[in-house]
CSV table of C-alpha atoms in Angstrom, one decimal:
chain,number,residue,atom,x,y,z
A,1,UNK,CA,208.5,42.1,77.1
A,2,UNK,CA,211.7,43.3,79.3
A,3,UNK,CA,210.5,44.2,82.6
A,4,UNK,CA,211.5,47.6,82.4
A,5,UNK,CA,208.7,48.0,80.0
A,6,UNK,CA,206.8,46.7,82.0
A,7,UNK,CA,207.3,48.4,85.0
A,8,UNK,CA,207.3,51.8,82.5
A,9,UNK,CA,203.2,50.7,82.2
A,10,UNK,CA,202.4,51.7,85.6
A,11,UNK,CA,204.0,54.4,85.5
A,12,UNK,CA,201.5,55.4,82.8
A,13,UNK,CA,199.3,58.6,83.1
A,14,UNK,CA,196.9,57.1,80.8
A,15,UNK,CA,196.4,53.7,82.8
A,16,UNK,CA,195.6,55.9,86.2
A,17,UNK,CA,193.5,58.2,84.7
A,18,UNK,CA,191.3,55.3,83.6
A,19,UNK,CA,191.5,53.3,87.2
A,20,UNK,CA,190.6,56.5,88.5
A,21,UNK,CA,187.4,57.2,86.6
A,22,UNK,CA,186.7,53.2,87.3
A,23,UNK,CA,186.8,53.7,90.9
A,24,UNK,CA,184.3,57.5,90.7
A,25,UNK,CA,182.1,55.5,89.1
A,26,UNK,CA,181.7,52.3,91.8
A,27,UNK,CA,181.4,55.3,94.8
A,28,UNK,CA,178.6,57.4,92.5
A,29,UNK,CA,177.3,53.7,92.3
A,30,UNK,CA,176.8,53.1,95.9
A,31,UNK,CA,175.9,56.2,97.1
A,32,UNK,CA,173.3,56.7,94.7
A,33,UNK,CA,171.9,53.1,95.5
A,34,UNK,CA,171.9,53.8,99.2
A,35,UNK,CA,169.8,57.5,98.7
A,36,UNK,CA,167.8,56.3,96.3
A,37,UNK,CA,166.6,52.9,98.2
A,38,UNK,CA,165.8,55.5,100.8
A,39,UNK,CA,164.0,57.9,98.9
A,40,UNK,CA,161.8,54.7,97.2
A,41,UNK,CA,161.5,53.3,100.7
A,42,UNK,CA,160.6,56.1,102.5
A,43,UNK,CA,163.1,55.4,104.9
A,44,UNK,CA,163.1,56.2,108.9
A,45,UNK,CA,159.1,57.8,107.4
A,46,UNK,CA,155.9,56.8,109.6
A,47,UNK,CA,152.4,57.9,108.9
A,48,UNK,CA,149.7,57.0,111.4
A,49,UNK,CA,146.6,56.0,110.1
A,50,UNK,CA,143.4,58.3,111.1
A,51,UNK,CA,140.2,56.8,111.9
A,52,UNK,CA,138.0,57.3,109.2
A,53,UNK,CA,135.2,54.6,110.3
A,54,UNK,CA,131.6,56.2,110.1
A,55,UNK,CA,132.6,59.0,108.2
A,56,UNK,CA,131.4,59.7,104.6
A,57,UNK,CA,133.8,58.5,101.4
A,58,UNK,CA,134.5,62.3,100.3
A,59,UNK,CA,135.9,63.1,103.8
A,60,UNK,CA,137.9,60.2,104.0
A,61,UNK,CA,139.6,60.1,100.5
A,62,UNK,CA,140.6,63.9,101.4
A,63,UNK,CA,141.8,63.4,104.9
A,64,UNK,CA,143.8,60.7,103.4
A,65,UNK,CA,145.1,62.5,100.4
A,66,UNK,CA,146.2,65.1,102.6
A,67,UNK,CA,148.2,62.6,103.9
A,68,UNK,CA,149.7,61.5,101.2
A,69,UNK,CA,147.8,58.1,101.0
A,70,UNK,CA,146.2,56.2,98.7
A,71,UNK,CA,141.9,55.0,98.5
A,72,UNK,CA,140.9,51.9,97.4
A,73,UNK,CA,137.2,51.0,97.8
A,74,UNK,CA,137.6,46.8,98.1
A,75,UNK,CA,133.8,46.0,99.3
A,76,UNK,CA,130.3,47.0,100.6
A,77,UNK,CA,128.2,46.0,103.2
A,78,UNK,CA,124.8,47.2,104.2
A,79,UNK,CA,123.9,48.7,107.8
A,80,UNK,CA,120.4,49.6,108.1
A,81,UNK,CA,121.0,53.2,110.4
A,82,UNK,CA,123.8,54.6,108.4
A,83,UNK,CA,123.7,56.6,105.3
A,84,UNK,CA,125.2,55.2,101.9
A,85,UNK,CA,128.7,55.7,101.2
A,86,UNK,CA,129.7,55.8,105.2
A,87,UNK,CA,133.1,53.9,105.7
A,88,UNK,CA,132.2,50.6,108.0
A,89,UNK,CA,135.8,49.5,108.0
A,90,UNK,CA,139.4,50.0,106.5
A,91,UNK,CA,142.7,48.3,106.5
A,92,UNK,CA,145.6,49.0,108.1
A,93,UNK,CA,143.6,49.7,110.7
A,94,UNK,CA,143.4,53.0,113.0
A,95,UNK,CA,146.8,53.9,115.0
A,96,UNK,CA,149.0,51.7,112.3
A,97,UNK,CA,151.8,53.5,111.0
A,98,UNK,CA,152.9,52.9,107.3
A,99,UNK,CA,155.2,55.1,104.7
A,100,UNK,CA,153.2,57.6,102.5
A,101,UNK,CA,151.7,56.3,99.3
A,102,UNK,CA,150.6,53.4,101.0
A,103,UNK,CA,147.2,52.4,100.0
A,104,UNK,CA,143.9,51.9,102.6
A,105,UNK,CA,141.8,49.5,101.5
A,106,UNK,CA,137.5,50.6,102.3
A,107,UNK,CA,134.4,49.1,102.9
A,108,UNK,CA,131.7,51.4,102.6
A,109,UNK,CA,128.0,51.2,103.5
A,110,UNK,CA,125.8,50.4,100.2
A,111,UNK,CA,122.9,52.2,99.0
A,112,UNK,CA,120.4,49.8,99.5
A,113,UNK,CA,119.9,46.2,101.2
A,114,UNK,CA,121.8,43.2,99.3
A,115,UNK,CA,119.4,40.4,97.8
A,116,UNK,CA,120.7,37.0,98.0
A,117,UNK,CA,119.0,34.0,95.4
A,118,UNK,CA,116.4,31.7,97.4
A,119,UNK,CA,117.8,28.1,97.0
A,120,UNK,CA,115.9,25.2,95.9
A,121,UNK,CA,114.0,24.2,99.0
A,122,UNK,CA,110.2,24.5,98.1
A,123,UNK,CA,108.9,21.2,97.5
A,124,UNK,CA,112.5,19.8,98.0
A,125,UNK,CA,113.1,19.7,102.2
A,126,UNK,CA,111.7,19.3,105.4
A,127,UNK,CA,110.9,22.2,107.2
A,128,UNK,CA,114.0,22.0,109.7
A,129,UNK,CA,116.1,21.7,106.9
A,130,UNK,CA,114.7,24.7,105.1
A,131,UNK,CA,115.0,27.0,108.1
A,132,UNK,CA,118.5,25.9,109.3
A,133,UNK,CA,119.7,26.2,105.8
A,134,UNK,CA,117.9,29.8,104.8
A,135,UNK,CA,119.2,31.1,108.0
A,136,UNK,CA,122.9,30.2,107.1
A,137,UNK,CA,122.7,32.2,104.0
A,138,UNK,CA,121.6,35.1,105.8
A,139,UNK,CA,117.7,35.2,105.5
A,140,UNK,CA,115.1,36.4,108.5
A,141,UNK,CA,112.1,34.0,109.2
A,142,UNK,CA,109.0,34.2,110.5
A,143,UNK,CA,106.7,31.7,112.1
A,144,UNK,CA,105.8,28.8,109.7
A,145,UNK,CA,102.4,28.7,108.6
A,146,UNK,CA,100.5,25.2,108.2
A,147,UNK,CA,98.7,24.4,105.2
A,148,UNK,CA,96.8,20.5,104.5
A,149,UNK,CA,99.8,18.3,103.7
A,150,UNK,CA,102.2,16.0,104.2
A,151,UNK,CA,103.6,16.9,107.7
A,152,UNK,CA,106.7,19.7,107.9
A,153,UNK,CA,107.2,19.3,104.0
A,154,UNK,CA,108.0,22.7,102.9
A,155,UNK,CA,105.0,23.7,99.9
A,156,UNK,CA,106.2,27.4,99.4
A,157,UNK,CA,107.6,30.4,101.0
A,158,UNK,CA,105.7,33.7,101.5
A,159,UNK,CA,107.2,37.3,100.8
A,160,UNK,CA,105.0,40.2,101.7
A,161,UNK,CA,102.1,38.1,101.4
A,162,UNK,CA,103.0,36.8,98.0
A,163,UNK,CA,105.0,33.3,96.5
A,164,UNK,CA,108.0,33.7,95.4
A,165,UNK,CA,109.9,31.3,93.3
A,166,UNK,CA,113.2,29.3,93.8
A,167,UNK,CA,116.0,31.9,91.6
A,168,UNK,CA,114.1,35.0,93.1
A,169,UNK,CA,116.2,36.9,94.3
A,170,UNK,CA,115.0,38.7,98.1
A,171,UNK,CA,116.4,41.2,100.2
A,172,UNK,CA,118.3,40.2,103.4
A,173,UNK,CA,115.4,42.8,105.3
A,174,UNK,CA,112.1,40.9,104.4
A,175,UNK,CA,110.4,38.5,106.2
A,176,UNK,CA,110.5,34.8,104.7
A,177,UNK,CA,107.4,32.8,106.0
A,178,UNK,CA,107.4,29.3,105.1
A,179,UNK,CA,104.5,27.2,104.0
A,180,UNK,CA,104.7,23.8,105.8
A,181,UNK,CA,102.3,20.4,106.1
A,182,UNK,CA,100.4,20.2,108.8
A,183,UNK,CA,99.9,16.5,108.1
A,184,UNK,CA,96.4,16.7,107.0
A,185,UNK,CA,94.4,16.2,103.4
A,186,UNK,CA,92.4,18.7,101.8
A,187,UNK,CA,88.7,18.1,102.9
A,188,UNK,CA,88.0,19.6,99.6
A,189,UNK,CA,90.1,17.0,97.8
A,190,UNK,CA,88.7,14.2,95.8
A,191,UNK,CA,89.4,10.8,98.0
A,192,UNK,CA,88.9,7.3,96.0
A,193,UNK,CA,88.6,4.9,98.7
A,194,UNK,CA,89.7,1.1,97.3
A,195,UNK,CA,88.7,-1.7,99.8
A,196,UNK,CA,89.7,-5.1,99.7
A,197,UNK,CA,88.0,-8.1,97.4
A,198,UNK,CA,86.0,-10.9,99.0
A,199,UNK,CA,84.3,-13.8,96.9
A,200,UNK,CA,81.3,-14.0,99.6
A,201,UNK,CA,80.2,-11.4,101.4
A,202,UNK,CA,80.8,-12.7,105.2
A,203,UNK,CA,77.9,-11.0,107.7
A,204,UNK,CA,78.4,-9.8,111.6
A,205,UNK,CA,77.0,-13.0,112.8
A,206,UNK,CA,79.6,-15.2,110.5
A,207,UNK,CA,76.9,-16.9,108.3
A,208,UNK,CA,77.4,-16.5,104.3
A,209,UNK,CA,74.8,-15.5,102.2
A,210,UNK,CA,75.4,-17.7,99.1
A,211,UNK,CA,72.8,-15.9,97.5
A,212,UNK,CA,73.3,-15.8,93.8
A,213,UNK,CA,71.8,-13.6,90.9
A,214,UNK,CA,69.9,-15.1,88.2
A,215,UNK,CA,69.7,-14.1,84.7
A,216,UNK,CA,67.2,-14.9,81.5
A,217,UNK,CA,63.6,-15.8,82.1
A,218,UNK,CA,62.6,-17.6,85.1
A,219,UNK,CA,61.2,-21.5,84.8
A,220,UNK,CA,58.3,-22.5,87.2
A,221,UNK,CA,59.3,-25.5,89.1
A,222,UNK,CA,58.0,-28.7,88.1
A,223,UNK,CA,55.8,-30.2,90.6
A,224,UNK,CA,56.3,-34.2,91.8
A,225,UNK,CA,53.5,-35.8,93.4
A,226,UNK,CA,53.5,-37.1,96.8
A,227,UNK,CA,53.5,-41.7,97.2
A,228,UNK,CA,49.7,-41.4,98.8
A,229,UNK,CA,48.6,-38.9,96.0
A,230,UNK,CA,49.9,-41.6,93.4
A,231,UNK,CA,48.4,-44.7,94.9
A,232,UNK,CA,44.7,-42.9,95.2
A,233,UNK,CA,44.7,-42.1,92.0
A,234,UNK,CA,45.8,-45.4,90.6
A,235,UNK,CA,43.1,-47.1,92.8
A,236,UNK,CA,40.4,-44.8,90.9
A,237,UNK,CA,41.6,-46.2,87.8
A,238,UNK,CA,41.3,-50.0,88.4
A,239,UNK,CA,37.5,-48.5,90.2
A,240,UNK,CA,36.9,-47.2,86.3
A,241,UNK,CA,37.9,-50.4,84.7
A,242,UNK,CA,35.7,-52.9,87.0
A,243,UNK,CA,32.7,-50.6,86.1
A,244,UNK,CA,33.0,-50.8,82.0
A,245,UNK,CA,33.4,-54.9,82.2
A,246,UNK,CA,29.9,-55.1,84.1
């Protein structure tokens, strides 16, 4: 290609006309990307946050709306004076400022008491190691009452008077009372008392009574005369012999 050809390229309409339009394009590119990040962003925008604690879920989701933010109910806990549905916290807090559209996480009060499982402790723990665990998970306890038993072993819990069962599942409002040993057997429970084997019975006063039982029929002693009854009676004989020879 002779260079005046070349140099007759630039000089092109055609080739400008397309650099131009190339070059429109990259400013329409950036400037939309720099309104529309602000737009998205809801740049140099700051909302405060109301405090919506211990008001009712209706009145908070408007109040919010109005402010063009967002309601999300994450979790419920239980307060015994408020009313159900009453928001007990939120996040972002009060005062925070955030972009609208932004969502505010609730906790709101729940209809009724929460029940939590009772755990495996009847017949299972002592009694310090039922109470300190059943007050960890939350439950209220009364004063232990003592039935006959091993000492402290835990033998049931009471609820409203009645027995409930390990898997039962009781409110975090009732009353647990806890059924403990007091270290003493039943008086009404049969007692076998095993004492120890002796081959003679030994007295206070340390003789032995070697007395032994006899069985079958019983043989009358035979008697054994006395030397002096013996020789009397064989003196009478030689008597009774001298007599028939006369």
């Amino acid at each position: 290609m002779k260079s005046s050809e070349f140099v007759g390229k630039f000089k092109s309409k055609y080739l400008w006309g397309n650099l131009a339009a190339m070059a429109l394009v990259v400013i329409l590119l950036c400037m939309g990307l720099k309104y529309g990040l602000k737009l998205y962003t809801h740049h140099g925008e700051s909302i405060a946050i109301p405090d919506i604690r211990n008001k009712q879920l209706s009145d908070a989701e408007r109040i919010l709306d109005n402010l063009g933010l967002q309601v999300v109910v994450t979790d419920t806990g239980y307060v015994k004076t408020l009313p159900p549905k009453t928001v007990l916290a939120q996040t972002p807090g009060a005062g925070e400022h955030v972009k609208s559209g932004h969502i505010v996480y609730l906790t709101i009060n729940a209809s009724h008491s929460p029940t939590i499982a009772l755990p495996d402790v009847i017949d299972n723990s002592s009694l310090r190691e039922a109470m300190a665990k059943l007050t960890a998970m939350g439950f209220k306890l009364g004063e232990p009452k003592y039935i006959p038993g091993e000492r402290d072993w835990v033998y049931g819990i009471l609820v409203h008077g009645k027995n409930v069962a390990t898997g039962d599942r009781i409110s975090i409002e009732d009353l647990l009372v806890i059924l403990a040993g007091n270290g003493e057997r039943d008086s009404s429970e049969d007692v076998d008392y095993v004492g120890p084997a002796y081959s003679n019975f030994e007295e206070d006063n340390g003789d032995v009574d070697e007395f032994q039982e006899i069985t079958g029929t019983e043989e009358q002693p035979t008697t054994v005369p006395s030397e002096s009854k013996k020789g009397e009676k064989e003196q009478e004989q030689k008597t009774d012999k001298k007599s028939n020879q006369k």
